[in-house]
Short mmCIF file of C-alpha atoms and ligand atoms in Angstrom, two decimals:
data_model
loop_
_atom_site.label_atom_id
_atom_site.label_comp_id
_atom_site.label_asym_id
_atom_site.label_seq_id
_atom_site.Cartn_x
_atom_site.Cartn_y
_atom_site.Cartn_z
CA MET A 1 117.71 130.16 130.25
CA PRO A 2 116.99 131.37 126.69
CA ASP A 3 113.32 131.08 125.78
CA THR A 4 113.89 130.98 122.05
CA SER A 5 115.79 128.61 119.80
CA GLN A 6 116.35 128.16 116.06
CA CYS A 7 113.75 126.10 114.19
CA ARG A 8 115.18 122.79 112.99
CA VAL A 9 112.88 122.92 109.95
CA CYS A 10 113.08 126.50 108.64
CA SER A 11 115.73 128.28 110.80
CA GLY A 12 113.05 130.69 112.08
CA THR A 13 112.63 131.61 115.74
CA VAL A 14 111.05 129.06 118.05
CA GLU A 15 109.29 130.64 120.97
CA GLN A 16 109.06 128.52 124.11
CA PHE A 17 105.58 127.98 125.58
CA PHE A 18 106.18 125.44 128.32
CA ASP A 19 109.16 124.35 130.44
CA PHE A 20 109.07 120.99 132.23
CA GLY A 21 112.47 121.62 133.81
CA ARG A 22 115.14 118.96 134.25
CA GLN A 23 113.94 115.61 132.92
CA PRO A 24 115.56 112.19 132.48
CA LEU A 25 115.33 110.18 129.25
CA ALA A 26 111.87 108.63 129.19
CA ASP A 27 112.98 105.13 128.18
CA ALA A 28 116.16 105.02 130.27
CA PHE A 29 115.00 102.56 132.93
CA VAL A 30 117.50 102.34 135.76
CA THR A 31 119.17 99.17 137.02
CA PRO A 32 118.87 99.27 140.83
CA GLY A 33 122.15 100.62 142.29
CA ARG A 34 123.19 102.39 139.05
CA ALA A 35 121.19 105.63 139.33
CA GLU A 36 124.33 107.79 139.15
CA GLU A 37 124.51 107.09 135.39
CA GLU A 38 121.24 108.86 134.60
CA PHE A 39 121.27 111.53 131.90
CA PHE A 40 119.16 114.68 132.39
CA TYR A 41 118.35 117.56 130.04
CA ARG A 42 116.09 120.63 130.08
CA MET A 43 112.77 119.64 128.57
CA ALA A 44 110.92 122.62 127.15
CA VAL A 45 108.70 122.98 124.12
CA GLY A 46 108.11 125.84 121.69
CA ALA A 47 106.47 126.77 118.39
CA CYS A 48 108.20 128.32 115.38
CA ARG A 49 106.94 131.82 114.62
CA THR A 50 107.55 131.24 110.90
CA CYS A 51 106.53 127.68 109.98
CA THR A 52 104.49 126.88 113.17
CA MET A 53 106.35 123.61 113.83
CA VAL A 54 106.12 122.68 117.50
CA GLN A 55 109.41 121.24 118.76
CA LEU A 56 111.62 120.64 121.77
CA MET A 57 113.94 123.51 122.68
CA GLU A 58 116.86 121.13 123.26
CA GLU A 59 117.83 118.05 121.29
CA VAL A 60 119.10 114.92 123.02
CA PRO A 61 121.85 113.16 121.01
CA ARG A 62 120.25 110.24 119.19
CA GLN A 63 122.67 107.58 120.46
CA HIS A 64 121.54 108.30 124.05
CA MET A 65 117.99 107.31 123.13
CA PHE A 66 118.23 104.61 120.44
CA HIS A 67 120.78 101.88 121.11
CA GLU A 68 121.18 98.16 121.74
CA ASP A 69 119.06 98.26 124.93
CA TYR A 70 116.22 100.52 123.72
CA PRO A 71 113.37 98.86 125.61
CA TYR A 72 110.22 99.77 123.63
CA VAL A 73 108.82 96.75 121.80
CA SER A 74 105.96 97.58 119.43
CA SER A 75 104.24 94.18 119.32
CA GLY A 76 103.28 94.22 123.03
CA SER A 77 99.81 95.52 122.15
CA THR A 78 97.16 93.42 120.36
CA VAL A 79 95.45 96.58 119.15
CA MET A 80 98.67 97.92 117.65
CA ARG A 81 99.38 94.58 115.95
CA ALA A 82 95.95 94.75 114.33
CA HIS A 83 96.51 98.39 113.36
CA PHE A 84 99.76 97.62 111.56
CA GLU A 85 98.38 94.50 109.86
CA LYS A 86 95.59 96.66 108.50
CA THR A 87 98.12 99.29 107.41
CA ALA A 88 100.15 96.66 105.54
CA GLU A 89 97.01 95.25 103.89
CA ARG A 90 96.01 98.73 102.76
CA LEU A 91 99.46 99.34 101.24
CA LEU A 92 99.20 95.99 99.44
CA ASP A 93 95.84 97.01 97.96
CA THR A 94 96.84 100.54 96.95
CA GLU A 95 100.53 101.30 96.51
CA LEU A 96 102.09 97.86 96.10
CA THR A 97 100.14 96.47 93.15
CA GLY A 98 102.99 96.69 90.60
CA PRO A 99 105.08 93.72 89.42
CA ASP A 100 107.92 93.89 92.00
CA PRO A 101 107.18 96.57 94.58
CA PHE A 102 109.75 97.63 97.19
CA VAL A 103 109.01 99.09 100.65
CA VAL A 104 111.42 100.73 103.08
CA GLU A 105 110.36 101.35 106.68
CA PHE A 106 112.52 103.36 109.01
CA GLY A 107 111.98 102.73 112.73
CA CYS A 108 110.53 99.27 112.01
CA ASN A 109 111.21 98.23 115.62
CA ASP A 110 110.40 94.50 116.05
CA GLY A 111 108.85 94.29 112.59
CA ILE A 112 105.23 94.86 113.68
CA MET A 113 104.26 96.30 110.25
CA LEU A 114 106.79 94.67 107.90
CA LYS A 115 105.93 91.15 109.12
CA THR A 116 102.73 91.09 107.04
CA LEU A 117 104.59 92.27 103.92
CA ALA A 118 107.47 89.84 104.45
CA ASP A 119 105.00 86.96 104.84
CA ARG A 120 103.47 87.93 101.46
CA GLY A 121 106.89 87.90 99.80
CA VAL A 122 107.01 91.68 99.18
CA ARG A 123 110.50 93.09 98.71
CA HIS A 124 111.21 95.18 101.81
CA LEU A 125 113.87 96.63 104.08
CA GLY A 126 113.61 97.82 107.68
CA VAL A 127 116.06 100.46 108.92
CA GLU A 128 116.32 100.28 112.70
CA PRO A 129 119.19 101.55 114.86
CA SER A 130 118.10 99.91 118.13
CA GLY A 131 119.88 96.56 118.02
CA GLY A 132 117.70 94.55 120.39
CA VAL A 133 114.42 95.23 118.59
CA ALA A 134 116.10 94.99 115.16
CA ASP A 135 117.18 91.44 116.10
CA MET A 136 113.56 90.62 116.97
CA ALA A 137 112.51 91.78 113.50
CA ALA A 138 115.27 89.71 111.84
CA ALA A 139 114.14 86.66 113.83
CA LYS A 140 110.71 87.03 112.17
CA GLY A 141 112.29 86.79 108.71
CA ILE A 142 112.39 90.53 108.07
CA ARG A 143 115.30 92.09 106.19
CA VAL A 144 116.65 94.78 108.48
CA ARG A 145 119.64 97.13 108.52
CA LYS A 146 120.82 98.13 111.98
CA THR A 147 121.44 101.82 111.45
CA PHE A 148 119.85 105.27 111.66
CA PHE A 149 118.04 106.32 108.50
CA GLU A 150 119.77 109.26 106.81
CA GLU A 151 120.78 110.41 103.34
CA SER A 152 123.89 108.21 103.02
CA VAL A 153 121.86 105.13 103.99
CA ALA A 154 119.15 106.04 101.47
CA ARG A 155 121.79 106.28 98.76
CA ASP A 156 123.19 102.84 99.69
CA ILE A 157 119.70 101.37 99.54
CA VAL A 158 119.11 102.79 96.05
CA ALA A 159 122.42 101.28 94.88
CA ALA A 160 121.58 97.85 96.33
CA ASP A 161 117.79 97.56 95.89
CA GLY A 162 116.61 100.38 93.63
CA HIS A 163 113.96 103.00 94.37
CA ALA A 164 111.16 102.50 96.88
CA ASP A 165 107.47 102.56 95.99
CA VAL A 166 106.65 103.24 99.62
CA ILE A 167 108.77 104.75 102.37
CA TYR A 168 106.97 104.29 105.67
CA ALA A 169 107.59 105.41 109.24
CA ALA A 170 105.27 105.12 112.27
CA ASN A 171 106.01 106.99 115.47
CA THR A 172 109.52 107.59 114.22
CA PHE A 173 109.78 110.62 111.92
CA SER A 174 108.71 112.94 114.75
CA HIS A 175 111.63 111.48 116.76
CA ILE A 176 114.24 112.76 114.31
CA ALA A 177 115.39 116.38 114.62
CA TYR A 178 117.57 116.41 111.48
CA VAL A 179 114.73 116.60 108.93
CA ASP A 180 116.82 118.19 106.15
CA ASP A 181 119.00 115.08 105.89
CA ILE A 182 115.95 112.78 106.10
CA PHE A 183 114.19 114.64 103.29
CA ARG A 184 117.26 114.49 101.05
CA GLY A 185 117.36 110.73 101.67
CA VAL A 186 113.64 110.31 101.01
CA ARG A 187 113.79 112.32 97.78
CA GLU A 188 116.64 110.18 96.48
CA LEU A 189 115.11 106.87 97.54
CA LEU A 190 111.50 107.46 96.52
CA ALA A 191 110.43 106.25 93.05
CA PRO A 192 108.94 109.03 90.84
CA THR A 193 105.38 107.87 91.60
CA GLY A 194 106.12 106.57 95.11
CA VAL A 195 104.78 107.82 98.45
CA PHE A 196 106.35 108.66 101.78
CA VAL A 197 103.79 107.77 104.47
CA PHE A 198 104.26 108.54 108.15
CA GLU A 199 102.04 108.64 111.21
CA ASP A 200 102.70 110.44 114.46
CA PRO A 201 100.81 111.96 117.41
CA TYR A 202 98.70 114.93 116.32
CA PHE A 203 99.44 118.21 118.09
CA LEU A 204 95.78 119.19 117.88
CA GLU A 205 94.85 116.14 120.00
CA ILE A 206 97.63 116.93 122.48
CA VAL A 207 96.21 120.41 122.99
CA GLU A 208 92.56 119.36 123.02
CA ARG A 209 93.13 116.53 125.51
CA THR A 210 96.00 118.08 127.51
CA SER A 211 97.99 114.92 126.80
CA PHE A 212 101.20 116.63 127.82
CA ASP A 213 102.78 113.26 128.53
CA GLN A 214 103.33 112.96 124.76
CA ILE A 215 106.13 115.46 125.34
CA TYR A 216 109.42 113.70 126.13
CA ASP A 217 112.95 113.43 124.73
CA GLU A 218 112.13 111.03 121.86
CA HIS A 219 109.26 113.16 120.57
CA PHE A 220 111.25 116.04 119.09
CA TYR A 221 108.44 117.34 116.84
CA PHE A 222 104.69 117.62 117.40
CA PHE A 223 103.29 117.56 113.91
CA ALA A 224 100.16 119.22 112.58
CA VAL A 225 98.92 119.47 109.01
CA ARG A 226 100.01 123.10 108.59
CA SER A 227 103.56 122.52 109.83
CA VAL A 228 104.00 119.26 107.89
CA GLN A 229 102.72 120.86 104.70
CA GLU A 230 105.24 123.69 105.03
CA MET A 231 108.05 121.32 105.97
CA ALA A 232 107.34 119.09 102.97
CA ALA A 233 107.22 122.02 100.54
CA ARG A 234 110.42 123.51 101.95
CA HIS A 235 112.16 120.18 101.43
CA GLY A 236 110.93 119.45 97.91
CA LEU A 237 107.95 117.15 98.52
CA GLU A 238 104.18 117.73 98.53
CA LEU A 239 101.63 116.79 101.18
CA VAL A 240 98.92 114.95 99.23
CA ASP A 241 96.81 113.21 101.89
CA VAL A 242 96.06 113.17 105.61
CA GLU A 243 94.04 110.73 107.67
CA ARG A 244 93.21 110.88 111.36
CA LEU A 245 93.96 107.74 113.34
CA GLN A 246 92.68 106.73 116.77
CA VAL A 247 95.83 104.94 117.95
CA HIS A 248 98.27 106.34 120.54
CA GLY A 249 95.79 108.95 121.70
CA GLY A 250 95.10 110.43 118.26
CA GLU A 251 97.50 110.60 115.33
CA VAL A 252 97.58 111.76 111.73
CA ARG A 253 98.89 109.68 108.85
CA TYR A 254 100.52 111.98 106.29
CA THR A 255 101.20 111.00 102.67
CA LEU A 256 103.89 112.92 100.76
CA ALA A 257 104.82 112.57 97.11
CA HIS A 258 107.12 114.24 94.58
CA PRO A 259 105.58 117.60 93.62
CA GLY A 260 102.86 117.22 91.01
CA ALA A 261 102.95 113.42 91.07
CA ARG A 262 99.57 113.09 92.84
CA THR A 263 96.42 115.14 93.15
CA PRO A 264 96.10 116.35 96.76
CA SER A 265 93.06 115.00 98.60
CA PRO A 266 90.39 117.42 99.91
CA ALA A 267 91.15 116.02 103.39
CA VAL A 268 94.30 118.17 103.51
CA GLY A 269 92.39 121.44 103.13
CA GLU A 270 89.68 120.30 105.53
CA LEU A 271 92.08 119.55 108.35
CA LEU A 272 94.06 122.73 107.65
CA ALA A 273 90.84 124.71 108.03
CA GLU A 274 90.11 122.97 111.33
CA GLU A 275 93.55 123.84 112.70
CA GLU A 276 93.06 127.42 111.58
CA ALA A 277 89.62 127.66 113.19
CA ARG A 278 91.02 126.32 116.46
CA ARG A 279 94.00 128.73 116.34
CA LEU A 280 96.20 125.73 117.06
CA THR A 281 99.55 127.50 117.44
CA HIS A 282 98.27 130.92 118.47
CA PRO A 283 100.08 132.14 121.63
CA ASP A 284 96.75 132.26 123.54
CA THR A 285 96.07 128.59 122.73
CA LEU A 286 99.57 127.56 123.77
CA ARG A 287 99.30 129.54 127.02
CA GLY A 288 95.97 127.85 127.73
CA PHE A 289 97.57 124.46 127.16
CA GLY A 290 100.24 125.27 129.76
CA GLU A 291 97.56 126.27 132.27
CA SER A 292 95.74 122.98 131.67
CA VAL A 293 98.97 121.03 132.23
CA ASP A 294 99.45 122.67 135.61
CA ARG A 295 95.81 122.07 136.52
CA THR A 296 96.23 118.36 135.76
CA ARG A 297 99.40 118.24 137.85
CA GLU A 298 97.70 119.85 140.86
CA ARG A 299 94.63 117.62 140.68
CA LEU A 300 96.54 114.40 140.18
CA LEU A 301 98.93 115.13 143.04
CA ALA A 302 96.08 116.12 145.35
CA LEU A 303 94.24 112.88 144.54
CA LEU A 304 97.29 110.66 145.05
CA ARG A 305 98.16 112.38 148.35
CA GLN A 306 94.59 112.03 149.59
CA ILE A 307 94.57 108.30 148.79
CA ARG A 308 97.93 107.83 150.53
CA ASP A 309 96.82 109.80 153.59
CA GLU A 310 93.69 107.65 153.82
CA GLY A 311 95.82 104.48 153.73
CA GLY A 312 94.95 103.46 150.15
CA ARG A 313 97.40 101.78 147.78
CA VAL A 314 98.00 102.88 144.16
CA VAL A 315 99.81 100.83 141.52
CA GLY A 316 100.75 102.23 138.11
CA TYR A 317 99.70 100.38 134.94
CA GLY A 318 102.09 100.58 131.96
CA ALA A 319 105.62 101.97 132.41
CA THR A 320 105.20 104.01 129.24
CA ALA A 321 107.73 106.55 128.02
CA LYS A 322 104.88 109.03 128.43
CA SER A 323 104.63 108.22 132.14
CA SER A 324 108.12 109.63 132.69
CA THR A 325 106.88 113.15 131.95
CA VAL A 326 103.85 112.85 134.24
CA ILE A 327 105.78 111.21 137.07
CA ASN A 328 108.78 113.52 136.99
CA TYR A 329 106.89 116.74 136.29
CA CYS A 330 104.37 116.01 139.05
CA GLY A 331 107.05 114.71 141.43
CA ILE A 332 105.38 111.31 141.95
CA GLY A 333 107.58 108.89 143.90
CA PRO A 334 107.24 105.35 145.32
CA ASP A 335 105.41 106.87 148.33
CA LEU A 336 102.46 107.68 146.04
CA VAL A 337 102.70 104.85 143.47
CA SER A 338 104.26 101.74 144.99
CA PHE A 339 105.22 100.09 141.69
CA ILE A 340 104.24 100.01 138.02
CA CYS A 341 103.40 96.80 136.21
CA ASP A 342 104.39 96.36 132.57
CA THR A 343 104.54 93.49 130.08
CA THR A 344 107.94 94.51 128.64
CA PRO A 345 110.64 92.12 129.96
CA ALA A 346 113.41 94.73 129.49
CA LYS A 347 111.60 97.15 131.85
CA GLN A 348 110.80 94.62 134.60
CA GLY A 349 113.10 94.60 137.63
CA LYS A 350 114.23 98.14 136.74
CA LEU A 351 113.33 101.53 138.22
CA THR A 352 111.54 104.29 136.34
CA PRO A 353 113.83 107.08 135.10
CA GLY A 354 114.28 109.95 137.54
CA SER A 355 111.61 108.91 140.03
CA HIS A 356 112.88 105.36 140.71
CA ILE A 357 109.52 103.61 141.04
CA PRO A 358 110.02 99.82 140.66
CA VAL A 359 108.67 98.17 137.49
CA ARG A 360 107.22 94.69 137.93
CA GLU A 361 105.65 91.99 135.78
CA PRO A 362 101.85 92.17 135.20
CA GLY A 363 101.27 89.21 137.54
CA ALA A 364 102.21 91.48 140.48
CA PHE A 365 99.11 93.59 139.80
CA ALA A 366 96.67 91.03 141.23
CA ASP A 367 98.91 89.93 144.08
CA PRO A 368 96.91 91.38 145.82
CA TYR A 369 95.00 93.99 143.79
CA PRO A 370 95.67 97.60 144.85
CA ASP A 371 92.83 99.97 145.73
CA TYR A 372 93.57 102.10 142.68
CA ALA A 373 95.40 101.63 139.38
CA LEU A 374 96.89 104.72 137.77
CA LEU A 375 96.58 104.11 134.04
CA PHE A 376 99.79 105.45 132.50
CA ALA A 377 99.11 103.47 129.29
CA TRP A 378 95.84 105.41 128.79
CA ASN A 379 96.17 105.05 125.01
CA HIS A 380 95.70 101.30 125.47
CA ALA A 381 92.76 101.73 127.88
CA ASP A 382 90.25 99.49 126.09
CA GLU A 383 92.70 96.62 125.70
CA ILE A 384 93.95 96.86 129.29
CA MET A 385 90.57 97.31 130.95
CA ALA A 386 89.20 94.32 129.05
CA LYS A 387 92.16 92.23 130.19
CA GLU A 388 91.88 93.43 133.79
CA ARG A 389 88.09 93.19 134.13
CA GLU A 390 88.44 91.35 137.44
CA PHE A 391 90.24 94.28 139.05
CA ARG A 392 87.08 96.40 138.84
CA GLN A 393 84.90 93.47 139.88
CA ALA A 394 87.10 93.11 142.97
CA GLY A 395 86.35 96.75 143.86
CA GLY A 396 89.43 98.35 142.29
CA ARG A 397 89.20 101.74 140.59
CA TRP A 398 91.06 103.24 137.65
CA ILE A 399 92.64 106.68 137.79
CA ARG A 400 93.14 108.55 134.52
CA TYR A 401 94.54 112.01 133.84
CA VAL A 402 93.82 112.41 130.10
CA PRO A 403 91.82 114.42 129.15
CA GLU A 404 91.39 115.23 132.85
CA VAL A 405 91.91 113.66 136.24
CA ARG A 406 89.13 111.15 136.79
CA VAL A 407 88.46 108.09 138.96
CA ASP A 408 86.18 105.36 137.64
N1 SAM B 1 107.28 101.92 114.20
C1 SAM B 1 107.13 101.33 115.51
C2 SAM B 1 105.78 101.61 116.07
O1 SAM B 1 105.09 102.50 115.59
O2 SAM B 1 105.41 100.96 117.06
C3 SAM B 1 108.24 101.77 116.48
C4 SAM B 1 108.10 103.12 117.07
S1 SAM B 1 109.38 103.48 118.26
C5 SAM B 1 108.55 104.64 119.27
C6 SAM B 1 110.52 104.46 117.35
C7 SAM B 1 111.56 103.63 116.63
O3 SAM B 1 112.33 104.46 115.74
C8 SAM B 1 112.56 102.96 117.57
O4 SAM B 1 112.57 101.59 117.35
C9 SAM B 1 113.88 103.66 117.22
O5 SAM B 1 115.01 102.83 117.39
C10 SAM B 1 113.67 104.07 115.78
N2 SAM B 1 114.46 105.21 115.29
C11 SAM B 1 114.80 106.33 115.96
N3 SAM B 1 115.53 107.15 115.17
C12 SAM B 1 115.63 106.54 113.96
C13 SAM B 1 116.27 106.86 112.72
N4 SAM B 1 116.95 108.01 112.56
N5 SAM B 1 116.17 105.99 111.71
C14 SAM B 1 115.47 104.82 111.84
N6 SAM B 1 114.86 104.47 112.99
C15 SAM B 1 114.94 105.31 114.04
P1 TMP B 2 103.09 102.91 124.54
O1 TMP B 2 101.96 103.68 125.11
O2 TMP B 2 104.27 103.77 124.21
O3 TMP B 2 102.67 102.00 123.42
O4 TMP B 2 103.63 101.95 125.72
C1 TMP B 2 102.79 101.01 126.30
C2 TMP B 2 103.49 100.40 127.51
O5 TMP B 2 102.51 99.72 128.29
C3 TMP B 2 104.55 99.38 127.15
O6 TMP B 2 105.65 99.48 128.06
C4 TMP B 2 103.84 98.05 127.33
C5 TMP B 2 102.82 98.36 128.41
N1 TMP B 2 101.59 97.57 128.29
C6 TMP B 2 101.25 96.70 129.31
O7 TMP B 2 101.96 96.60 130.31
N2 TMP B 2 100.10 95.96 129.17
C7 TMP B 2 99.31 96.04 128.08
O8 TMP B 2 98.29 95.35 127.99
C8 TMP B 2 99.67 96.97 127.03
C9 TMP B 2 98.80 97.11 125.81
C10 TMP B 2 100.81 97.71 127.18
ZN1 ZN B 3 110.16 126.90 111.48
#
């Protein structure tokens, strides 16, 4: 297997630093009896020697991941709904104060962010290729185009609606390998004084917390301020602001503008200096990350085997896309985790990709409570633990593996 590839941002050499082996698609839940249709690929991750962008070594074709049955529905979390309402309010107060502002969001999913803007009568358009969730957005009164965002789509939007004051994408830009085409589209669509705002998991957090489960097919890039700044400059835009966010285990919201249109905020330099001080993409750091991943795997497996051997029962909480990496890399099967409960109707009654652990509705969790709950949706810990207070009161214990394996 080659351990280098060509950088999708700058054509430099990407050097592999961790190989998870053969993995299924993280959101490809299996209908019982139809496991032979599963798609596998080699999941490995590397860093570009030139521009430092961390990326997957192999790209999965986009239509395998984002289609009519894409199961992830954004509005399942109360905390995320509040986060995106706040985001929309902030845009209304800052960027959308002109007479007839226009916002384009790509990857709008079920309309979790655009809903607030649509309700306020702001001109908007969602671009969302996954048909099922796009229909949910449309049902909320959101204008949505069922397609992948790319340059040709951007050009069509300009012809029909004019230039955008804000182009927004949450947990989506890092999913798209073909950044050159995206940047051409953004440059054409963005008004001269407009901003392109996107938020995605922060590679610094992934390294610091060993949250290796952020690595799966849909997450093609693992952004950091240095790599995003270089990518923006290479593609004719300027990074003018960064803001750390707590959601999804630690993200950064990046703001890009046409070169010279805005004065860059001091926050950009501050976070760049922090990445530099922590030697974020230095080979030693990346090697250390790999060692931490394997330590987590050993400890989690040892714990689950011990519980099983002592006759305890473990149920998984949250059939997240992230859980696919943990489950398949660690080799966790239904013998160690009997089922996983999840609120998403499209996941219930299915089996997890690769490992074939049944997914059940949340009501199954308390029927009866297991001895342990393995919290796969660790990024929603506060919300879930508040909701499931009675589990602990009944003597149940939570298992977490980020930042390290812990029972409490
Ligand atoms: N923005 C939502 C959020 O933060 O909860 C949804 C995030 S979801 C993980 C990623 C979304 O991006 C999916 O709904 C997917 O269909 C969409 N997507 C993937 N590639 C895309 C592309 N090229 N253009 C527009 N949307 C895309
Ligand atoms: P995410 O980490 O990618 O947002 O996925 C969260 C998954 O966890 C999603 O499948 C929904 C599920 N979930 C629950 O089952 N219960 C909950 O209370 C929350 C917040 C999420
Ligand atoms: Zn590069």
